[in-house]
Short mmCIF file of C-alpha atoms in Angstrom, two decimals:
data_model
loop_
_atom_site.label_atom_id
_atom_site.label_comp_id
_atom_site.label_asym_id
_atom_site.label_seq_id
_atom_site.Cartn_x
_atom_site.Cartn_y
_atom_site.Cartn_z
CA MET B 124 -19.58 17.64 21.73
CA GLU B 125 -20.10 16.84 18.06
CA VAL B 126 -17.50 14.44 16.19
CA GLY B 127 -17.51 12.64 12.97
CA GLU B 128 -17.33 8.68 13.00
CA PRO B 129 -13.54 7.92 13.26
CA GLN B 130 -12.06 6.08 10.45
CA LYS B 131 -10.90 3.18 12.31
CA MET B 132 -11.39 1.47 15.64
CA LEU B 133 -9.60 3.86 18.52
CA TYR B 134 -6.20 2.73 18.27
CA PRO B 135 -3.69 5.59 18.82
CA GLN B 136 -0.87 4.39 16.42
CA ASP B 137 -3.57 3.57 13.60
CA THR B 138 -5.25 7.18 13.89
CA THR B 139 -4.20 9.77 11.71
CA GLU B 140 -7.47 11.74 11.05
CA THR B 141 -9.09 14.41 13.04
CA GLU B 142 -12.39 12.57 14.18
CA GLY B 143 -10.45 9.81 16.20
CA ALA B 144 -7.69 11.92 17.32
CA GLU B 145 -10.29 14.38 18.95
CA VAL B 146 -11.67 11.26 21.00
CA LEU B 147 -8.05 10.07 21.61
CA ALA B 148 -7.00 13.22 22.93
CA ALA B 149 -9.52 13.19 25.94
CA VAL B 150 -8.39 9.51 26.61
CA PHE B 151 -4.56 10.07 26.56
CA SER B 152 -2.16 12.67 27.77
CA PRO B 153 0.46 13.50 25.39
CA LEU B 154 4.31 13.74 26.35
CA VAL B 155 4.26 17.56 25.37
CA ARG B 156 1.76 20.22 24.75
CA TYR B 157 1.99 23.23 22.90
CA ASP B 158 2.16 27.04 24.68
CA GLU B 159 0.76 30.14 22.93
CA ASN B 160 4.23 30.45 21.40
CA LYS B 161 3.71 27.05 19.64
CA GLN B 162 6.67 25.46 21.60
CA PRO B 163 6.40 22.41 23.26
CA VAL B 164 6.26 22.03 27.00
CA GLU B 165 6.33 18.80 28.73
CA GLU B 166 3.01 17.32 29.99
CA ALA B 167 3.06 13.38 30.68
CA ALA B 168 6.96 13.74 30.34
CA GLU B 169 8.83 15.26 33.25
CA SER B 170 11.75 16.28 30.99
CA ILE B 171 12.95 15.76 27.48
CA THR B 172 16.60 16.53 26.88
CA THR B 173 19.23 16.06 24.34
CA THR B 174 22.90 17.40 23.74
CA ASP B 175 23.31 16.58 20.15
CA SER B 176 19.61 16.14 18.65
CA LYS B 177 20.45 12.50 18.09
CA VAL B 178 20.25 10.89 21.40
CA TRP B 179 16.86 12.08 23.39
CA THR B 180 16.49 11.08 26.95
CA ILE B 181 12.85 11.11 28.15
CA LYS B 182 11.86 11.24 31.66
CA LEU B 183 8.18 10.42 32.57
CA LYS B 184 5.90 11.71 35.19
CA SER B 185 3.98 9.48 37.55
CA TYR B 186 1.01 9.09 35.58
CA THR B 187 -1.32 5.74 35.77
CA TRP B 188 -3.10 3.88 33.24
CA HIS B 189 -6.94 3.93 33.66
CA ASP B 190 -6.91 0.57 35.49
CA GLY B 191 -4.66 1.83 38.21
CA THR B 192 -1.42 0.58 37.11
CA PRO B 193 1.77 2.72 36.83
CA VAL B 194 2.49 3.87 33.15
CA LYS B 195 6.18 3.04 32.67
CA ALA B 196 8.78 3.86 29.86
CA GLU B 197 8.22 0.18 28.20
CA ASP B 198 4.76 1.16 27.53
CA TYR B 199 6.06 3.72 25.07
CA ALA B 200 8.72 1.53 23.61
CA ARG B 201 5.89 -1.03 22.95
CA ALA B 202 3.66 1.45 21.40
CA TRP B 203 6.27 2.95 19.28
CA ASN B 204 7.85 -0.32 18.02
CA PHE B 205 4.31 -1.73 17.16
CA ALA B 206 3.40 1.33 15.03
CA ALA B 207 6.88 0.95 13.37
CA LEU B 208 6.54 -2.68 12.62
CA GLN B 209 6.06 -2.98 8.77
CA ASP B 210 3.64 -6.20 9.40
CA ASN B 211 1.28 -4.26 11.60
CA ALA B 212 0.73 -1.85 9.10
CA MET B 213 -0.25 1.18 11.41
CA SER B 214 -0.96 4.66 9.66
CA SER B 215 1.27 6.34 11.91
CA SER B 216 4.45 4.05 11.11
CA TYR B 217 6.20 6.77 9.16
CA PHE B 218 6.34 9.31 12.39
CA PHE B 219 8.82 6.60 13.27
CA GLY B 220 11.27 6.77 10.45
CA ARG B 221 13.81 8.68 11.84
CA VAL B 222 14.40 6.56 14.99
CA ASP B 223 17.62 4.40 14.64
CA GLY B 224 16.71 0.88 13.28
CA TYR B 225 13.49 1.95 11.67
CA THR B 226 14.38 0.66 8.27
CA ASP B 227 14.95 -2.90 10.02
CA VAL B 228 11.18 -3.22 11.23
CA HIS B 229 9.89 -1.32 8.07
CA PRO B 230 12.07 -2.09 5.10
CA GLY B 231 9.33 -1.12 2.54
CA GLU B 232 7.02 -2.70 0.03
CA GLY B 233 7.82 -6.18 -0.87
CA LYS B 234 10.51 -6.51 1.63
CA THR B 235 10.63 -8.56 5.06
CA PRO B 236 11.79 -6.67 8.50
CA THR B 237 14.67 -8.15 9.90
CA ALA B 238 13.87 -7.22 13.40
CA LYS B 239 10.73 -6.60 15.49
CA GLU B 240 12.12 -3.53 17.46
CA MET B 241 14.06 -0.73 16.52
CA LYS B 242 17.55 -0.51 18.11
CA GLY B 243 17.30 3.16 18.83
CA LEU B 244 14.54 2.72 21.55
CA LYS B 245 16.10 1.74 25.17
CA VAL B 246 14.17 1.57 28.33
CA VAL B 247 16.87 2.82 30.93
CA ASP B 248 14.41 2.13 33.82
CA ASP B 249 10.69 2.16 34.67
CA THR B 250 10.45 6.13 33.80
CA THR B 251 13.21 6.74 31.71
CA LEU B 252 13.29 5.98 27.88
CA GLU B 253 16.39 6.67 25.44
CA VAL B 254 15.56 7.24 21.91
CA THR B 255 18.19 7.15 19.31
CA LEU B 256 17.58 8.95 16.14
CA SER B 257 19.56 7.85 12.73
CA ALA B 258 20.60 11.34 12.47
CA PRO B 259 20.10 14.58 14.37
CA PHE B 260 16.71 16.04 14.48
CA SER B 261 16.38 19.20 16.00
CA GLN B 262 12.51 19.20 16.10
CA PHE B 263 12.08 15.62 17.54
CA LYS B 264 10.79 16.81 21.06
CA THR B 265 7.93 19.19 18.63
CA MET B 266 6.79 15.73 17.36
CA LEU B 267 5.99 14.18 20.63
CA GLY B 268 2.47 15.92 21.14
CA TYR B 269 1.22 13.78 18.42
CA THR B 270 -1.44 10.88 18.54
CA ALA B 271 1.34 8.52 17.45
CA PHE B 272 3.41 8.92 20.07
CA TYR B 273 0.88 8.12 22.88
CA PRO B 274 1.81 4.89 25.17
CA LEU B 275 0.26 1.51 25.05
CA PRO B 276 -0.44 -0.97 27.94
CA ALA B 277 0.52 -4.64 27.51
CA SER B 278 -3.10 -5.58 27.68
CA ALA B 279 -3.77 -3.76 24.12
CA ILE B 280 -2.01 -6.55 22.44
CA GLY B 281 -3.43 -9.86 22.28
CA SER B 282 -1.72 -13.47 22.58
CA ASP B 283 -1.67 -13.35 18.44
CA GLY B 284 0.43 -10.27 18.71
CA LYS B 285 -2.20 -7.96 17.46
CA LEU B 286 -3.94 -5.16 18.76
CA SER B 287 -7.23 -6.56 20.49
CA PRO B 288 -10.45 -5.55 19.01
CA ALA B 289 -11.49 -5.03 22.69
CA TYR B 290 -8.94 -2.69 23.27
CA GLY B 291 -10.11 -0.51 19.82
CA GLU B 292 -13.38 -0.44 21.35
CA LYS B 293 -12.55 0.64 25.00
CA PRO B 294 -8.82 2.04 25.16
CA ILE B 295 -7.10 2.31 28.33
CA GLY B 296 -5.26 5.51 28.35
CA GLN B 297 -3.44 7.63 30.91
CA GLY B 298 -5.32 10.81 30.24
CA LEU B 299 -8.12 12.98 31.84
CA PHE B 300 -11.12 11.01 30.64
CA LYS B 301 -11.82 6.99 30.77
CA LEU B 302 -14.39 5.20 28.21
CA ASP B 303 -17.33 4.25 30.42
CA LYS B 304 -18.40 1.68 27.89
CA PRO B 305 -17.08 -0.03 24.59
CA TYR B 306 -17.75 2.22 21.65
CA LYS B 307 -19.13 0.05 18.62
CA LYS B 308 -18.00 2.00 15.54
CA GLY B 309 -20.70 2.32 12.87
CA THR B 310 -23.84 1.77 15.05
CA ASP B 311 -23.44 3.60 18.36
CA PRO B 312 -24.52 7.37 18.11
CA THR B 313 -22.23 8.47 21.23
CA ILE B 314 -19.06 7.86 23.05
CA GLU B 315 -19.47 8.09 26.58
CA LEU B 316 -16.53 9.13 29.01
CA SER B 317 -16.17 10.27 32.31
CA VAL B 318 -13.41 11.99 34.42
CA TYR B 319 -10.46 9.87 35.78
CA ASP B 320 -10.03 10.36 39.36
CA LYS B 321 -6.46 9.59 39.33
CA PHE B 322 -5.22 12.04 36.57
CA PRO B 323 -2.48 13.89 38.18
CA GLY B 324 -3.20 16.97 35.65
CA LYS B 325 -5.70 19.72 35.89
CA LYS B 326 -9.53 18.19 35.87
CA PRO B 327 -12.66 20.35 34.91
CA ALA B 328 -14.51 21.87 37.56
CA GLY B 329 -17.97 21.00 38.32
CA TRP B 330 -18.57 18.34 35.78
CA THR B 331 -17.23 14.78 35.14
CA LYS B 332 -19.14 13.33 32.08
CA LEU B 333 -18.33 13.79 28.56
CA GLN B 334 -20.16 12.71 25.66
CA PHE B 335 -19.19 12.99 22.10
CA LYS B 336 -22.08 12.77 19.61
CA VAL B 337 -21.33 11.13 16.00
CA TYR B 338 -22.96 13.00 13.05
CA THR B 339 -22.75 12.31 9.73
CA SER B 340 -23.97 15.69 8.63
CA SER B 341 -22.33 18.98 10.11
CA GLU B 342 -25.50 20.87 9.20
CA THR B 343 -27.56 18.42 11.79
CA ALA B 344 -24.91 19.19 14.66
CA TRP B 345 -25.55 23.09 13.46
CA ASN B 346 -29.29 22.36 14.22
CA ASP B 347 -28.48 20.59 17.41
CA LEU B 348 -26.39 23.15 18.65
CA GLN B 349 -29.04 26.08 17.99
CA ALA B 350 -31.59 23.81 19.81
CA GLU B 351 -29.13 23.25 22.84
CA ASN B 352 -29.19 19.66 22.10
CA LEU B 353 -25.38 19.88 21.43
CA ASP B 354 -22.97 22.02 23.50
CA ILE B 355 -20.12 22.06 21.45
CA HIS B 356 -19.46 22.23 17.66
CA ASP B 357 -15.98 22.64 16.49
CA SER B 358 -16.01 22.77 12.73
CA LEU B 359 -19.24 24.92 11.72
CA PRO B 360 -20.41 23.96 8.23
CA ALA B 361 -19.87 26.78 5.45
CA THR B 362 -23.83 27.23 5.48
CA ALA B 363 -23.96 28.41 9.09
CA ILE B 364 -20.83 30.64 9.37
CA SER B 365 -22.54 33.70 7.73
CA THR B 366 -25.15 33.80 10.49
CA ALA B 367 -23.47 31.88 13.19
CA LYS B 368 -22.51 35.25 14.94
CA GLN B 369 -25.99 36.28 14.79
CA VAL B 370 -27.51 33.41 16.32
CA LEU B 371 -24.85 32.60 18.98
CA GLY B 372 -23.31 36.01 19.87
CA ASP B 373 -20.30 35.79 21.71
CA ARG B 374 -20.31 31.90 21.97
CA TYR B 375 -19.30 32.01 18.51
CA PHE B 376 -15.57 32.12 17.50
CA ASP B 377 -13.52 32.75 14.37
CA GLU B 378 -10.01 32.12 14.98
CA PRO B 379 -6.69 31.81 13.25
CA ASP B 380 -6.12 28.11 12.48
CA ALA B 381 -3.17 26.20 11.04
CA SER B 382 -5.01 24.01 8.52
CA ILE B 383 -5.08 23.89 4.78
CA GLY B 384 -7.79 22.92 2.52
CA TYR B 385 -6.64 21.15 -0.79
CA ILE B 386 -8.04 19.64 -4.11
CA GLY B 387 -5.94 16.32 -3.80
CA VAL B 388 -4.43 14.81 -7.01
CA PRO B 389 -4.09 10.55 -7.44
CA LEU B 390 -0.84 11.29 -8.92
CA LYS B 391 0.22 7.47 -8.74
CA TYR B 392 -3.51 6.27 -9.53
CA ASN B 393 -4.58 8.02 -12.43
CA LYS B 394 -2.31 8.92 -15.49
CA GLU B 395 -4.85 11.70 -16.64
CA PHE B 396 -3.13 13.76 -14.42
CA GLU B 397 0.51 13.01 -14.79
CA ASN B 398 1.05 16.02 -17.06
CA VAL B 399 2.18 19.00 -14.61
CA ASP B 400 0.36 21.52 -17.13
CA VAL B 401 -2.99 19.62 -16.41
CA ARG B 402 -2.63 20.41 -12.70
CA LYS B 403 -1.58 23.96 -13.03
CA ALA B 404 -4.44 24.54 -15.43
CA ILE B 405 -6.99 23.17 -12.61
CA SER B 406 -5.22 25.25 -9.76
CA MET B 407 -5.19 28.50 -11.94
CA ALA B 408 -9.14 27.78 -12.77
CA ILE B 409 -10.25 28.10 -9.33
CA ASP B 410 -11.39 31.23 -7.94
CA ARG B 411 -10.09 30.81 -4.21
CA LYS B 412 -10.79 34.39 -3.31
CA THR B 413 -14.59 34.40 -4.39
CA ILE B 414 -14.78 30.77 -2.78
CA SER B 415 -13.23 32.04 0.51
CA ASP B 416 -15.22 35.44 0.51
CA THR B 417 -18.52 33.85 -0.64
CA VAL B 418 -18.73 30.27 0.63
CA PHE B 419 -16.98 30.73 3.53
CA SER B 420 -18.56 34.39 4.43
CA GLY B 421 -14.80 35.62 4.73
CA THR B 422 -13.63 33.01 7.09
CA ARG B 423 -11.17 31.38 5.11
CA SER B 424 -8.26 32.96 2.98
CA PRO B 425 -6.92 32.06 -0.59
CA ALA B 426 -3.99 29.43 -0.23
CA ASP B 427 -0.87 30.67 -2.06
CA ASP B 428 1.69 28.17 -0.47
CA PHE B 429 1.89 24.70 0.85
CA ILE B 430 2.71 26.41 4.41
CA ASN B 431 0.35 27.97 6.32
CA PRO B 432 0.92 31.61 7.92
CA ALA B 433 0.51 30.36 11.10
CA ILE B 434 3.68 28.69 11.23
CA PRO B 435 7.24 29.90 10.51
CA GLY B 436 8.30 29.25 6.66
CA TYR B 437 5.38 30.43 4.98
CA ARG B 438 6.00 32.76 1.92
CA GLN B 439 2.89 34.96 0.86
CA GLY B 440 2.48 34.45 -2.97
CA ALA B 441 4.68 31.69 -3.32
CA CYS B 442 2.78 29.50 -5.46
CA THR B 443 2.06 31.59 -8.83
CA ALA B 444 -0.27 28.80 -10.13
CA CYS B 445 -2.33 29.66 -7.16
CA THR B 446 -3.44 32.78 -8.78
CA TYR B 447 -6.65 32.73 -10.59
CA ASN B 448 -6.04 33.14 -14.22
CA PRO B 449 -8.81 31.18 -16.16
CA ALA B 450 -7.61 32.32 -19.55
CA GLU B 451 -4.28 31.08 -19.14
CA ALA B 452 -5.58 27.87 -17.53
CA LYS B 453 -7.86 27.00 -20.38
CA LYS B 454 -5.13 27.46 -22.88
CA LEU B 455 -2.88 25.31 -20.83
CA TYR B 456 -5.52 22.58 -20.24
CA GLU B 457 -6.00 22.18 -23.66
CA SER B 458 -2.40 22.53 -24.81
CA ALA B 459 -1.87 19.68 -22.45
CA ASN B 460 -5.03 17.59 -23.30
CA GLY B 461 -6.31 17.44 -19.96
CA PRO B 462 -9.34 15.13 -19.28
CA LYS B 463 -12.68 16.01 -20.52
CA THR B 464 -14.32 14.59 -17.60
CA ILE B 465 -13.48 14.55 -13.79
CA GLU B 466 -14.91 13.28 -10.78
CA LEU B 467 -14.34 15.43 -7.55
CA GLY B 468 -14.89 13.31 -4.52
CA TYR B 469 -15.75 14.70 -0.81
CA ASN B 470 -16.83 13.50 2.33
CA ALA B 471 -20.31 14.90 2.99
CA ASP B 472 -20.27 14.88 6.93
CA GLY B 473 -17.69 17.55 7.05
CA GLY B 474 -19.71 20.48 5.47
CA HIS B 475 -17.75 20.52 2.13
CA LYS B 476 -20.30 20.27 -0.57
CA GLU B 477 -20.71 24.03 -0.82
CA TRP B 478 -17.08 24.90 -1.84
CA ILE B 479 -16.49 21.40 -3.74
CA GLU B 480 -19.40 22.53 -5.67
CA ALA B 481 -18.08 25.94 -6.42
CA VAL B 482 -14.75 24.48 -7.45
CA ALA B 483 -16.69 22.14 -9.92
CA ASN B 484 -18.49 25.31 -11.15
CA ASN B 485 -14.84 27.18 -11.87
CA LEU B 486 -13.74 24.09 -13.77
CA ARG B 487 -16.59 23.80 -15.96
CA ALA B 488 -16.76 27.09 -16.65
CA ASN B 489 -12.86 27.77 -17.15
CA LEU B 490 -11.85 24.68 -18.61
CA GLY B 491 -14.87 23.53 -20.73
CA ILE B 492 -14.96 20.07 -19.23
CA GLU B 493 -17.55 18.01 -17.38
CA VAL B 494 -17.28 17.94 -13.59
CA THR B 495 -19.09 15.44 -11.27
CA PRO B 496 -18.89 16.03 -7.50
CA LYS B 497 -19.09 12.61 -5.95
CA PRO B 498 -20.11 12.59 -2.05
CA PHE B 499 -19.17 9.79 0.16
CA GLU B 500 -21.18 9.64 3.41
CA LYS B 501 -18.72 9.63 5.71
CA PHE B 502 -15.12 10.94 5.88
CA GLN B 503 -14.21 7.19 6.70
CA GLY B 504 -15.69 6.25 3.20
CA ILE B 505 -13.23 8.33 1.25
CA LEU B 506 -10.28 7.65 3.40
CA ASP B 507 -10.79 3.99 2.99
CA ALA B 508 -11.09 4.54 -0.65
CA LEU B 509 -7.71 6.52 -0.69
CA ASP B 510 -6.06 4.17 1.60
CA ALA B 511 -7.06 1.20 -0.80
CA LYS B 512 -5.51 3.31 -3.85
CA GLU B 513 -8.62 2.50 -5.56
CA TYR B 514 -10.31 6.24 -6.23
CA LYS B 515 -8.98 7.69 -9.26
CA GLY B 516 -10.95 11.14 -9.04
CA LEU B 517 -9.54 14.37 -7.79
CA PHE B 518 -10.54 14.59 -4.15
CA ARG B 519 -11.08 16.73 -1.09
CA MET B 520 -8.65 16.97 1.58
CA GLY B 521 -7.43 18.89 4.41
CA TRP B 522 -4.22 19.06 6.78
CA SER B 523 -4.75 19.68 10.22
CA ILE B 524 -0.98 19.76 11.97
CA ASP B 525 0.09 16.96 13.90
CA TYR B 526 2.52 19.56 15.59
CA PRO B 527 3.72 23.21 14.88
CA ALA B 528 6.61 22.70 12.07
CA ALA B 529 6.66 23.63 8.60
CA GLU B 530 8.33 19.89 8.28
CA ASN B 531 4.68 18.53 9.08
CA TYR B 532 3.12 20.17 5.95
CA LEU B 533 5.73 18.25 3.67
CA THR B 534 6.85 14.72 5.01
CA PRO B 535 3.42 13.21 6.24
CA ILE B 536 1.66 14.16 3.17
CA PHE B 537 4.11 14.23 0.12
CA GLY B 538 7.25 12.20 1.60
CA THR B 539 7.89 8.72 -0.17
CA GLY B 540 7.86 7.10 3.08
CA ALA B 541 4.10 8.10 3.79
CA ILE B 542 2.76 6.18 0.65
CA GLY B 543 2.30 2.82 1.76
CA THR B 544 0.61 3.33 5.22
CA GLY B 545 0.54 7.16 5.64
CA SER B 546 -1.06 10.33 4.72
CA ASN B 547 0.34 10.62 1.09
CA TYR B 548 -2.81 9.61 -0.72
CA GLY B 549 -1.95 10.76 -4.10
CA GLY B 550 1.35 8.60 -4.01
CA TYR B 551 3.63 11.53 -4.71
CA SER B 552 7.20 10.49 -4.84
CA ASN B 553 10.25 12.70 -5.53
CA LYS B 554 13.79 11.79 -4.70
CA GLU B 555 14.79 15.51 -4.54
CA PHE B 556 12.13 16.36 -2.29
CA ASP B 557 12.95 13.60 0.26
CA GLU B 558 16.40 14.57 0.31
CA LEU B 559 15.72 18.21 0.91
CA VAL B 560 13.35 17.35 3.77
CA ALA B 561 16.14 14.81 5.32
CA LYS B 562 18.88 17.72 5.08
CA GLY B 563 16.49 19.95 6.68
CA ASP B 564 15.71 17.53 9.63
CA GLN B 565 19.32 17.29 10.23
CA ALA B 566 20.20 20.97 10.19
CA THR B 567 21.54 21.98 13.79
CA ASP B 568 20.70 25.59 13.10
CA ALA B 569 16.97 26.54 12.89
CA ALA B 570 17.10 29.03 10.10
CA GLU B 571 19.09 26.77 7.87
CA GLY B 572 16.74 24.08 8.30
CA LEU B 573 13.71 26.05 7.43
CA LYS B 574 15.66 27.27 4.19
CA LEU B 575 16.01 23.69 3.24
CA TYR B 576 12.25 23.04 4.09
CA GLN B 577 11.25 25.75 1.88
CA GLN B 578 13.20 24.52 -1.10
CA ALA B 579 11.43 21.26 -0.62
CA ASP B 580 8.42 23.36 -0.56
CA ASP B 581 9.52 24.97 -3.79
CA ILE B 582 9.34 21.48 -5.56
CA LEU B 583 5.72 21.07 -4.64
CA ILE B 584 4.75 24.61 -5.76
CA LYS B 585 6.41 23.86 -9.18
CA GLU B 586 4.84 19.94 -9.41
CA LEU B 587 1.36 20.64 -7.70
CA PRO B 588 0.97 17.03 -6.33
CA TYR B 589 -1.80 18.66 -4.37
CA ILE B 590 -3.73 21.92 -5.31
CA PRO B 591 -3.87 24.25 -2.13
CA VAL B 592 -7.37 26.22 -2.12
CA TYR B 593 -7.39 28.04 1.13
CA PHE B 594 -6.01 28.50 4.84
CA TYR B 595 -8.60 27.46 7.44
CA ARG B 596 -9.82 29.47 10.20
CA SER B 597 -11.36 27.92 13.24
CA ASN B 598 -15.23 28.51 13.35
CA PHE B 599 -16.84 26.97 16.32
CA GLY B 600 -19.32 27.84 18.78
CA HIS B 601 -21.13 26.38 21.87
CA SER B 602 -24.53 26.28 23.73
CA THR B 603 -25.37 28.36 26.76
CA LYS B 604 -24.67 25.63 29.15
CA VAL B 605 -20.98 25.80 29.09
CA LYS B 606 -18.49 28.51 28.92
CA ASN B 607 -14.65 28.95 28.77
CA VAL B 608 -14.45 26.81 25.67
CA LYS B 609 -11.08 26.98 23.58
CA LEU B 610 -9.09 25.29 21.19
CA ASN B 611 -5.71 24.30 21.45
CA LEU B 612 -2.92 24.40 18.44
CA LEU B 613 -4.13 21.01 17.13
CA ASN B 614 -7.86 22.17 17.13
CA GLN B 615 -8.76 19.94 20.14
CA ILE B 616 -11.02 20.92 23.09
CA ASN B 617 -9.17 22.07 26.25
CA TRP B 618 -11.47 20.09 28.35
CA ALA B 619 -10.06 20.97 31.94
CA ASP B 620 -10.70 24.52 30.94
CA VAL B 621 -14.43 24.13 29.97
CA GLU B 622 -16.89 25.28 32.64
CA LYS B 623 -20.76 24.76 33.23
CA ALA B 624 -22.53 28.16 32.57
#
């Protein structure tokens, strides 16, 4: 299968991007998966129960690590405490912000943790973990299918208290596949795995070996798929979509997807974009419909909200500044004295060149400014630049959900707590937004919670910390050598269902 190079080594709690997560999803089994109604159903968990949405009891099924030893509740507590501890700087730390005691281990920039473990995690026995949140959160179970919540074996952490490099190259999981050899990031062209014999869940019929092929060009992967040198490509480039149906026939798929494509704004790191009118003008200067219809051959739709239509909470037409209005855009941009030159960064390994150039042309023509697209060879390159808070240009960004909830379009991308080590690459911070999301989290009534999330969404629509451009669809295909290839809600392959053709 095609995959881009993971940003980091294969540490579950330090992987918040799609490429590494795709690999780790084969190596680990999550506590929950999601059914066709986007509801969480137990996978590695035997049960997940609560009476008040604040104290949760997780009972585990009998899984074993790939070295044959049993997976225990302490393995989850170890992983979650490690992820949360500020000193470890794990990119998924903010996912544990609701656990009681998080602020003790992660007090924030410039402050020193007063504890190394969260008091909200209690190992009751080998198969029972009790989680106490700092406040009720009805959606906690829904979160548990995400990469951050995988367990860690004791061997993952070295004597220095850090994750061992050897583990990052060959992580031991408890999922369907085990790595056959260490993966040397940056040099190895493939990641080799085989089915773990003792995996207790469903296994694929008739095949045991899985190979991820690491590409720096989606177009090259598309050529390999057509030549039958690649079996599965799950993110076809824009240049392939118009002909993919003709080339692949019923081996091509165009399905609804819960992801969003944005133009990201380095709000905290570049004062040229500080004036909201500059951001609104840029948004109104983008012809989303033409980009969706022409560049993506109708397989995208213009974004008009920060919540995708696939998830409850979306409101059609909510983002009025997402409506194409070049005359008003120019007037607003000139009035706000927007920058005369803009750089537009994107990763060249993900098939983004065409739509980024279309946006650049829109901004040049409609705002009368100079716009320079800047390709980064790999997704890792632009993520590293954003993590380091050193990239000052607008940037291409996308969001694939970690779990099916409106809240997942808010906290991880725009929450203040996600600035330091999370996915808030623009550094956006708004106290009212944070408070509304927190109130939504604590609502005991789902409809009331959604209403509060939408109020937080209204703040994003008003302030445009990012500029939504399109809602994705999943465009993927496979060779004649395999069949029954399906994507799950997180855009990952259901490997146990794949068959040899």
